[in-house]
Coordinates of C-alpha atoms and ligand atoms in Angstrom, one line a residue:
M1 CA -6.5 48.4 -16.0
A2 CA -8.3 47.5 -12.8
T3 CA -11.2 45.1 -13.3
K4 CA -14.0 44.0 -11.0
T5 CA -12.7 41.8 -8.2
V6 CA -14.6 38.6 -7.4
L7 CA -14.2 36.3 -4.4
L8 CA -14.7 32.6 -5.3
T9 CA -15.0 30.4 -2.2
G10 CA -14.4 26.6 -2.5
A11 CA -12.4 27.4 -5.7
S12 CA -11.1 23.8 -6.1
G13 CA -14.5 22.3 -6.5
F14 CA -15.8 20.7 -9.7
I15 CA -18.2 23.6 -10.7
A16 CA -15.9 26.2 -9.1
L17 CA -12.9 25.4 -11.4
H18 CA -15.1 25.9 -14.5
T19 CA -16.5 29.1 -12.9
L20 CA -12.9 30.3 -12.3
D21 CA -12.2 29.6 -16.0
Q22 CA -15.2 31.8 -17.1
L23 CA -14.3 34.6 -14.7
L24 CA -10.7 34.7 -16.0
K25 CA -11.9 34.5 -19.6
R26 CA -14.0 37.6 -18.8
N27 CA -11.0 39.4 -17.3
Y28 CA -12.3 39.5 -13.7
T29 CA -9.7 39.8 -10.9
V30 CA -10.3 36.7 -8.8
I31 CA -9.5 35.8 -5.2
G32 CA -10.1 32.1 -4.6
T33 CA -10.4 30.4 -1.3
V34 CA -9.2 26.9 -0.8
R35 CA -8.3 24.7 2.2
S36 CA -4.6 24.4 1.5
Q37 CA -1.7 26.2 -0.1
D38 CA -0.8 23.1 -2.1
K39 CA -4.2 23.3 -3.9
A40 CA -3.9 27.0 -4.4
D41 CA -0.5 26.5 -6.0
N42 CA -1.7 23.7 -8.3
I43 CA -4.7 25.7 -9.5
T44 CA -2.6 28.8 -10.1
T45 CA 0.0 26.9 -12.1
Q46 CA -2.7 25.3 -14.3
F47 CA -4.6 28.5 -15.0
K48 CA -1.5 30.5 -15.8
K49 CA -1.0 28.2 -18.8
D50 CA -4.3 29.4 -20.3
Y51 CA -4.3 32.9 -18.9
P52 CA -0.7 34.2 -18.5
N53 CA -2.0 37.6 -17.4
A54 CA -4.6 36.2 -15.1
Q55 CA -5.3 38.3 -12.0
L56 CA -5.6 35.4 -9.7
T57 CA -4.6 35.0 -6.0
F58 CA -5.7 32.8 -3.2
A59 CA -6.6 33.0 0.5
I60 CA -6.5 29.9 2.6
V61 CA -9.7 29.2 4.6
E62 CA -9.2 25.9 6.3
D63 CA -12.6 25.6 8.0
I64 CA -15.4 27.6 6.5
G65 CA -17.6 26.7 9.5
A66 CA -15.3 28.4 12.0
P67 CA -16.6 31.8 13.4
G68 CA -15.2 34.7 11.4
A69 CA -13.7 32.4 8.8
F70 CA -14.0 34.9 6.0
N71 CA -13.4 38.1 7.9
K72 CA -9.7 38.4 7.1
V73 CA -10.1 38.0 3.3
F74 CA -12.7 40.9 3.3
Q75 CA -10.5 43.0 5.6
D76 CA -7.5 42.5 3.3
H77 CA -9.5 43.1 0.1
P78 CA -12.0 46.0 0.5
E79 CA -12.1 46.1 -3.3
I80 CA -14.2 42.8 -3.6
E81 CA -17.4 43.6 -5.6
G82 CA -18.8 40.2 -6.3
V83 CA -18.9 37.1 -4.1
L84 CA -19.5 33.6 -5.5
H85 CA -20.0 31.3 -2.5
T86 CA -19.6 27.7 -3.8
A87 CA -17.9 26.1 -0.8
S88 CA -20.0 23.4 0.8
P89 CA -19.8 19.8 1.7
V90 CA -20.9 17.4 -1.1
S91 CA -19.8 13.8 -0.2
F92 CA -22.4 11.4 1.1
G93 CA -20.4 9.7 3.8
L94 CA -22.4 7.9 6.5
N95 CA -19.9 7.3 9.3
E96 CA -19.4 10.8 10.6
D97 CA -21.7 12.9 12.7
L98 CA -24.3 14.3 10.3
K99 CA -24.5 17.7 11.9
D100 CA -20.7 18.2 11.9
T101 CA -20.3 16.8 8.4
Y102 CA -23.1 18.6 6.6
F103 CA -25.2 21.0 8.6
T104 CA -22.4 23.0 10.2
P105 CA -20.3 23.7 7.2
A106 CA -23.3 24.4 5.0
T107 CA -25.2 26.8 7.3
E108 CA -22.3 28.3 9.3
G109 CA -20.2 28.6 6.1
T110 CA -23.0 30.6 4.5
R111 CA -23.6 32.7 7.7
N112 CA -19.9 33.4 8.0
V113 CA -19.5 34.7 4.5
L114 CA -22.7 36.9 4.7
E115 CA -21.7 38.4 8.0
A116 CA -18.2 39.1 6.8
I117 CA -19.6 40.8 3.7
Q118 CA -22.0 42.8 5.9
T119 CA -19.2 44.0 8.2
Y120 CA -16.2 44.4 5.9
G121 CA -17.4 44.0 2.3
K122 CA -18.1 47.7 1.7
S123 CA -17.8 47.4 -2.1
V124 CA -19.8 44.2 -2.5
K125 CA -22.7 44.5 -5.0
N126 CA -23.6 40.9 -6.0
V127 CA -23.6 37.8 -3.9
V128 CA -24.2 34.4 -5.6
V129 CA -24.7 31.3 -3.3
T130 CA -24.5 27.8 -4.7
S131 CA -27.6 26.1 -3.4
S132 CA -28.8 22.8 -4.9
L133 CA -31.8 21.4 -6.7
A134 CA -32.1 19.4 -3.4
A135 CA -33.5 22.6 -1.9
V136 CA -36.2 22.6 -4.6
I137 CA -37.3 19.0 -4.9
N138 CA -40.3 17.9 -3.0
G139 CA -39.5 14.3 -2.3
N140 CA -43.1 13.3 -2.1
K141 CA -43.7 14.4 -5.7
I142 CA -41.1 12.4 -7.6
G143 CA -42.8 10.8 -10.7
D144 CA -45.9 13.0 -10.2
K145 CA -46.7 14.5 -13.5
T146 CA -49.2 16.9 -11.9
F147 CA -46.6 18.5 -9.7
I148 CA -44.3 20.8 -11.7
H149 CA -41.1 22.0 -9.9
T150 CA -40.2 25.6 -10.7
E151 CA -38.0 28.4 -9.3
E152 CA -40.7 28.8 -6.6
T153 CA -40.7 25.3 -5.3
W154 CA -39.2 24.5 -1.9
N155 CA -38.2 21.2 -0.4
P156 CA -40.3 20.8 2.8
I157 CA -37.6 18.9 4.7
T158 CA -36.5 19.9 8.2
W159 CA -33.5 18.8 10.3
E160 CA -35.9 16.6 12.4
D161 CA -36.6 14.5 9.2
V162 CA -32.9 13.5 8.8
N163 CA -31.8 9.9 9.2
T164 CA -29.2 9.3 6.5
G165 CA -26.2 11.1 4.9
L166 CA -28.2 11.9 1.8
E167 CA -31.0 13.4 3.9
A168 CA -28.5 15.4 5.9
Y169 CA -27.0 16.8 2.7
V170 CA -30.5 17.7 1.3
A171 CA -31.6 19.3 4.6
S172 CA -28.3 21.2 5.0
K173 CA -28.5 22.7 1.5
T174 CA -32.2 23.7 2.0
L175 CA -31.6 25.2 5.4
A176 CA -28.4 27.1 4.2
E177 CA -30.4 28.6 1.3
K178 CA -33.2 29.6 3.6
L179 CA -30.7 31.2 6.0
A180 CA -29.1 33.2 3.1
R181 CA -32.6 34.4 1.9
K182 CA -33.7 35.4 5.4
F183 CA -30.4 37.2 6.0
A184 CA -30.9 39.2 2.8
D185 CA -34.6 39.9 3.6
E186 CA -33.9 41.1 7.2
K187 CA -30.7 43.0 6.8
K188 CA -31.7 44.8 3.6
P189 CA -28.1 44.8 2.5
S190 CA -26.7 47.0 -0.3
W191 CA -25.9 43.9 -2.3
T192 CA -28.1 41.6 -4.2
L193 CA -28.5 37.8 -3.6
T194 CA -28.9 35.2 -6.3
T195 CA -29.0 31.5 -5.5
I196 CA -28.1 28.8 -8.1
N197 CA -29.9 25.4 -7.6
P198 CA -28.2 22.9 -9.9
P199 CA -29.2 19.3 -10.1
F200 CA -26.6 16.5 -10.7
V201 CA -23.7 18.2 -12.5
L202 CA -21.9 16.1 -15.1
G203 CA -19.3 16.9 -17.7
P204 CA -15.6 17.2 -18.1
Q205 CA -13.1 18.2 -15.4
K206 CA -11.6 21.6 -15.9
L207 CA -8.1 20.4 -14.8
E208 CA -6.6 17.0 -15.5
F209 CA -5.3 16.5 -12.0
S210 CA -8.9 16.0 -11.0
L211 CA -8.8 12.7 -12.9
T212 CA -5.8 11.3 -10.9
N213 CA -7.8 9.0 -8.7
K214 CA -9.5 5.9 -10.2
T215 CA -12.6 6.9 -8.3
L216 CA -13.6 10.5 -8.9
N217 CA -15.6 12.8 -6.6
T218 CA -19.4 12.5 -6.3
S219 CA -21.2 13.3 -9.5
A220 CA -18.1 13.1 -11.7
E221 CA -18.0 9.5 -10.7
I222 CA -21.4 8.7 -12.3
V223 CA -20.0 8.5 -15.8
N224 CA -16.6 7.2 -14.8
E225 CA -18.0 4.1 -13.0
L226 CA -19.9 3.0 -16.1
L227 CA -16.5 2.8 -17.9
Y228 CA -15.5 0.2 -15.3
S229 CA -18.8 -1.8 -15.6
D230 CA -18.9 -5.5 -16.3
P231 CA -19.3 -6.2 -20.0
N232 CA -21.5 -9.2 -19.2
D233 CA -23.9 -7.1 -17.1
T234 CA -27.3 -7.1 -18.8
H235 CA -29.6 -5.8 -16.1
F236 CA -31.5 -2.5 -16.6
F237 CA -29.3 0.2 -15.1
D238 CA -32.1 2.0 -13.2
A239 CA -29.5 3.7 -11.0
P240 CA -28.0 6.2 -10.8
L241 CA -31.0 8.4 -11.5
G242 CA -31.4 12.1 -11.5
T243 CA -31.8 15.5 -13.2
F244 CA -28.9 16.8 -15.2
I245 CA -27.0 20.0 -16.1
D246 CA -23.5 20.2 -17.7
V247 CA -20.9 21.7 -15.5
R248 CA -20.0 24.5 -18.0
D249 CA -23.6 25.7 -17.9
A250 CA -23.7 25.4 -14.1
A251 CA -20.6 27.6 -14.1
L252 CA -22.1 30.1 -16.5
V253 CA -25.2 30.7 -14.4
H254 CA -22.9 31.5 -11.4
V255 CA -21.2 34.3 -13.4
L256 CA -24.2 35.9 -15.1
P257 CA -25.6 37.6 -11.9
L258 CA -22.4 39.7 -11.8
E259 CA -23.4 41.2 -15.1
N260 CA -27.2 41.1 -15.3
E261 CA -29.2 43.0 -12.7
N262 CA -32.4 41.1 -13.7
L263 CA -31.0 38.2 -11.8
S264 CA -30.9 39.9 -8.4
G265 CA -33.0 38.1 -5.8
K266 CA -33.6 35.2 -8.2
R267 CA -33.3 31.5 -7.7
L268 CA -32.0 29.8 -10.8
I269 CA -32.7 26.2 -11.6
P270 CA -30.6 25.1 -14.6
I271 CA -31.9 21.6 -15.7
Q272 CA -31.3 20.2 -19.2
D273 CA -32.6 16.6 -18.9
V274 CA -33.3 13.6 -16.8
Y275 CA -31.1 10.5 -16.8
N276 CA -30.6 7.0 -15.5
G277 CA -27.5 4.7 -15.8
Q278 CA -29.0 3.0 -18.8
K279 CA -29.5 6.2 -20.7
L280 CA -25.9 7.1 -20.1
L281 CA -24.8 3.6 -21.3
N282 CA -26.9 4.0 -24.4
I283 CA -25.2 7.3 -25.2
I284 CA -21.7 5.9 -24.6
N285 CA -22.4 2.9 -26.8
K286 CA -23.7 5.2 -29.6
T287 CA -20.8 7.7 -29.3
F288 CA -17.9 5.3 -28.6
P289 CA -18.3 2.1 -30.7
E290 CA -14.8 1.1 -29.7
L291 CA -16.2 0.5 -26.1
E292 CA -18.7 -2.1 -27.3
G293 CA -18.1 -5.4 -25.5
K294 CA -15.8 -3.6 -23.0
I295 CA -18.4 -2.1 -20.8
A296 CA -21.9 -3.2 -19.8
K297 CA -24.6 -2.9 -22.4
G298 CA -27.3 -3.3 -19.7
S299 CA -30.8 -3.5 -21.1
P300 CA -31.0 -0.7 -23.7
E301 CA -34.8 -0.6 -24.2
N302 CA -37.1 2.0 -22.5
A303 CA -34.3 4.0 -20.9
D304 CA -35.8 7.4 -21.7
R305 CA -39.2 6.5 -20.5
H306 CA -37.9 5.1 -17.3
A307 CA -35.8 8.2 -16.6
E308 CA -38.7 10.5 -17.3
E309 CA -41.2 8.7 -15.1
S310 CA -38.9 8.2 -12.2
N311 CA -37.7 11.7 -11.8
I312 CA -39.3 15.0 -11.0
Y313 CA -41.3 17.0 -13.5
Y314 CA -40.1 20.5 -13.9
D315 CA -40.4 23.8 -15.8
T316 CA -37.3 26.0 -16.0
S317 CA -38.6 28.6 -18.4
K318 CA -38.2 31.4 -15.9
T319 CA -34.5 30.6 -15.5
L320 CA -34.0 30.7 -19.3
E321 CA -36.0 34.0 -19.6
W322 CA -34.1 35.8 -16.8
T323 CA -30.7 34.6 -17.9
G324 CA -31.3 35.0 -21.6
I325 CA -29.8 31.5 -22.2
K326 CA -31.3 29.9 -25.3
S327 CA -30.3 26.3 -24.8
W328 CA -28.2 24.2 -22.5
I329 CA -25.4 21.7 -23.3
T330 CA -27.2 18.4 -23.9
L331 CA -26.7 15.2 -21.9
E332 CA -25.3 13.6 -25.0
E333 CA -22.6 16.3 -25.5
S334 CA -21.8 16.3 -21.9
V335 CA -21.4 12.5 -21.6
K336 CA -19.4 12.5 -24.8
D337 CA -17.0 15.2 -23.5
S338 CA -16.5 13.4 -20.1
V339 CA -15.9 10.0 -21.6
R340 CA -13.5 11.4 -24.2
Q341 CA -11.5 13.2 -21.5
I342 CA -11.3 10.1 -19.2
L343 CA -10.2 7.8 -22.1
D344 CA -7.6 10.3 -23.3
Y345 CA -6.3 10.7 -19.7
R346 CA -6.2 6.9 -19.3
S347 CA -4.3 6.3 -22.5
K348 CA -1.7 8.9 -21.5
H349 CA -1.2 7.5 -18.0
Ligands
LIG1 C1 -9.8 40.6 -21.8 O1 -8.6 41.3 -21.9 C2 -7.9 41.0 -23.1 C3 -6.5 41.6 -23.1 O2 -6.6 42.9 -22.6 C4 -8.8 41.5 -24.3 O3 -8.1 41.1 -25.5 C5 -10.1 40.8 -24.3 O4 -10.9 41.2 -25.3 C6 -10.8 41.0 -22.9 N1 -12.0 40.1 -22.9 C7 -13.2 40.6 -22.4 C8 -14.3 39.6 -22.4 O5 -13.3 41.7 -22.1
LIG2 C1 -0.6 19.2 -7.0 O1 0.0 18.7 -8.2 C2 0.9 17.7 -8.0 C3 1.5 17.4 -9.4 O2 0.6 17.5 -10.4 C4 0.2 16.5 -7.4 O3 1.2 15.4 -7.2 C5 -0.3 16.8 -6.1 O4 -1.1 15.8 -5.5 C6 -1.3 18.0 -6.2 N1 -1.7 18.5 -4.9 C7 -3.0 18.7 -4.7 C8 -3.3 19.2 -3.3 O5 -3.9 18.5 -5.5
LIG3 C1 -7.8 11.3 -4.3 O1 -8.3 10.6 -3.2 C2 -7.8 10.9 -2.0 C3 -8.3 10.0 -0.9 O2 -9.7 10.0 -1.0 C4 -8.1 12.4 -1.7 O3 -7.6 12.8 -0.5 C5 -7.6 13.3 -2.8 O4 -7.9 14.6 -2.6 C6 -8.1 12.8 -4.1 N1 -7.4 13.6 -5.2 C7 -8.1 14.3 -6.1 C8 -7.3 15.0 -7.1 O5 -9.3 14.3 -6.2
LIG4 C1 -12.2 15.3 -4.2 O1 -12.6 15.2 -2.8 C2 -11.5 15.4 -1.9 C3 -12.0 15.1 -0.5 O2 -13.1 15.9 -0.2 C4 -10.9 16.8 -2.1 O3 -9.8 16.9 -1.2 C5 -10.5 16.9 -3.5 O4 -10.0 18.2 -3.7 C6 -11.6 16.7 -4.5 N1 -11.1 16.7 -5.8 C7 -11.7 17.4 -6.8 C8 -11.1 17.3 -8.1 O5 -12.7 18.1 -6.6
LIG5 C1 -18.3 -12.8 -19.6 O1 -18.8 -14.0 -20.0 C2 -17.9 -14.8 -20.8 C3 -18.7 -16.0 -21.3 O2 -19.5 -16.6 -20.2 C4 -16.7 -15.2 -19.9 O3 -15.8 -15.9 -20.7 C5 -16.0 -13.9 -19.4 O4 -15.0 -14.2 -18.6 C6 -17.1 -13.0 -18.8 N1 -16.4 -11.7 -18.5 C7 -16.5 -11.1 -17.3 C8 -15.8 -9.8 -17.3 O5 -17.0 -11.5 -16.4
LIG6 C1 -33.6 42.7 -18.2 O1 -35.0 42.7 -18.5 C2 -35.5 43.7 -19.3 C3 -37.0 43.5 -19.3 O2 -37.4 42.2 -19.6 C4 -34.8 43.5 -20.7 O3 -35.3 44.5 -21.6 C5 -33.3 43.6 -20.6 O4 -32.7 43.3 -21.8 C6 -32.8 42.6 -19.5 N1 -31.4 42.8 -19.3 C7 -30.5 41.8 -19.5 C8 -29.1 42.2 -19.3 O5 -30.8 40.7 -19.9
LIG7 C1 -24.6 0.1 -29.8 O1 -24.7 0.9 -30.9 C2 -24.7 0.2 -32.2 C3 -24.8 1.2 -33.3 O2 -23.8 2.3 -33.0 C4 -25.9 -0.7 -32.2 O3 -25.9 -1.4 -33.4 C5 -25.9 -1.6 -31.0 O4 -27.1 -2.3 -31.0 C6 -25.8 -0.8 -29.7 N1 -25.7 -1.7 -28.6 C7 -26.3 -1.4 -27.5 C8 -26.0 -2.4 -26.4 O5 -27.0 -0.5 -27.3

C-alpha cells in the first residue's frame, strides 16, 4: 500500500537519523538527501536491518547552498507530501570564511528547498524546518529570571553583530528561520510551515558507525569528552553549559507536524532541563559507579544551582500543549543511555 512520502534533508545528521527511525517506524516512505553515495549506502544497510520492508531511497545533494539544489529531487518525486529540512551547518570552526561556512548554507539551503517546493512540490502539505534555540535566545537575558523565553521570543542578532564562529552560527540559524517565515507569509503557499528550535541535543547515536571517531561531532561530544577527563581534576566544571533536550524527543517533534494540523505555523521549543559539565559528571558518577576514579569528579556541590542561574529562564508549556507531549526524556536518562552506548562500543572495539 502506498504511504505518505516524506523528504528528509541532511539525513545523516544526529537528529535526522533518529527522525528517519521514527518515520520508518510509522511506515512513511522516505527519500533522504545526503552529500555522498557512500553515506546513503551505509544508512540504507543499517536501517534495512531494523526495517526489512523500509521504503527508503536517497538523492545525493552535494551542496545545499547551490542554486536549484533541490529542484531535481522534487521533479523526480512529485509524490512528496512532507518535507523535513534538517540540513544545516553545525560545527563551530573558526578558520573558514564565516559567510561561506554558516550563512550561505543555512540561508541559501533553506531558500533553495522552499523555492523547489513552491515550483515543483505540487503535493507538499507540511514543511518542517530545523531551526535552533539559538534563534530564540536573547543573549542579553542569560541568567535573568525576569525574562522568560517562550515560543514567541526572537534572538535580536543581525549579521553585523557577528565576529566569531559561534555568533555566525547563531545569526545564520536566526536569519534562516526568519527567511522561511517570511517566505511562507508572503507566498501564502498551499503547505504549512513549522519550525523546530531545539537547544543542545544530547543522547545516544542512532547508528554505531557514528561512534567510530574518538572525538564525536558537536553536541554528541559533550558527554563523550567527560569520559576522557582527568581523574585528578577537581575544578568545578562550569563548562559546557546549556539547555538540553534528548535527541529522541527532538526527532519526535520533527515528525508530529506531519500528523497534527494544530502544529501548522508553530514554532516548537523542546527543552527538558539546563546543564553544566559538573551536573553531567554527577549523573555519570551516580549511574556508573564503575567509572569512579577513572574520570574527573570535579567539584560536585552546587551543580544544579549553577546550571540554573547561568542559563536562560524559559517556559515551554505551549510546545507541550500543542504537541500533546506529556513529558520529555530526562537529562539523567539521556546521559545514562549515551554513556552506556559509548562504553559498550569501546569494549567491543
Ligand atoms: C506499519 O506496517 C506494518 C506492516 O504492514 C504494520 O504491522 C504496522 O502496524 C504499521 N505501523 C503503523 C504505525 O502504522
Ligand atoms: C561506511 O561504513 C563503512 C563500514 O562500516 C565505514 O568504513 C565507512 O567509513 C562508512 N562510510 C561513511 C561515509 O560513513
Ligand atoms: C570522523 O572524522 C573525520 C575527520 O574529521 C570525518 O571526516 C568523518 O566524517 C568522521 N566520521 C564519522 C563517522 O563521524
Ligand atoms: C560528523 O561530521 C563530519 C564532518 O562534518 C560528517 O562528515 C560526518 O557525517 C558527521 N558524523 C555524524 C555521525 O554525524
Ligand atoms: C593523579 O594523581 C596521582 C597522585 O598524585 C598520580 O599518581 C597520578 O599519576 C595522577 N593521575 C593522572 C591521570 O594525572
Ligand atoms: C488540536 O486542538 C484541538 C483544540 O485544542 C484539540 O481538540 C485536538 O485534539 C487537537 N488535535 C490533535 C491531533 O492534537
Ligand atoms: C559518586 O557516587 C557515590 C554514590 O553512588 C557517592 O558516594 C560519591 O560521593 C559520589 N562521588 C562524586 C565525586 O560525586
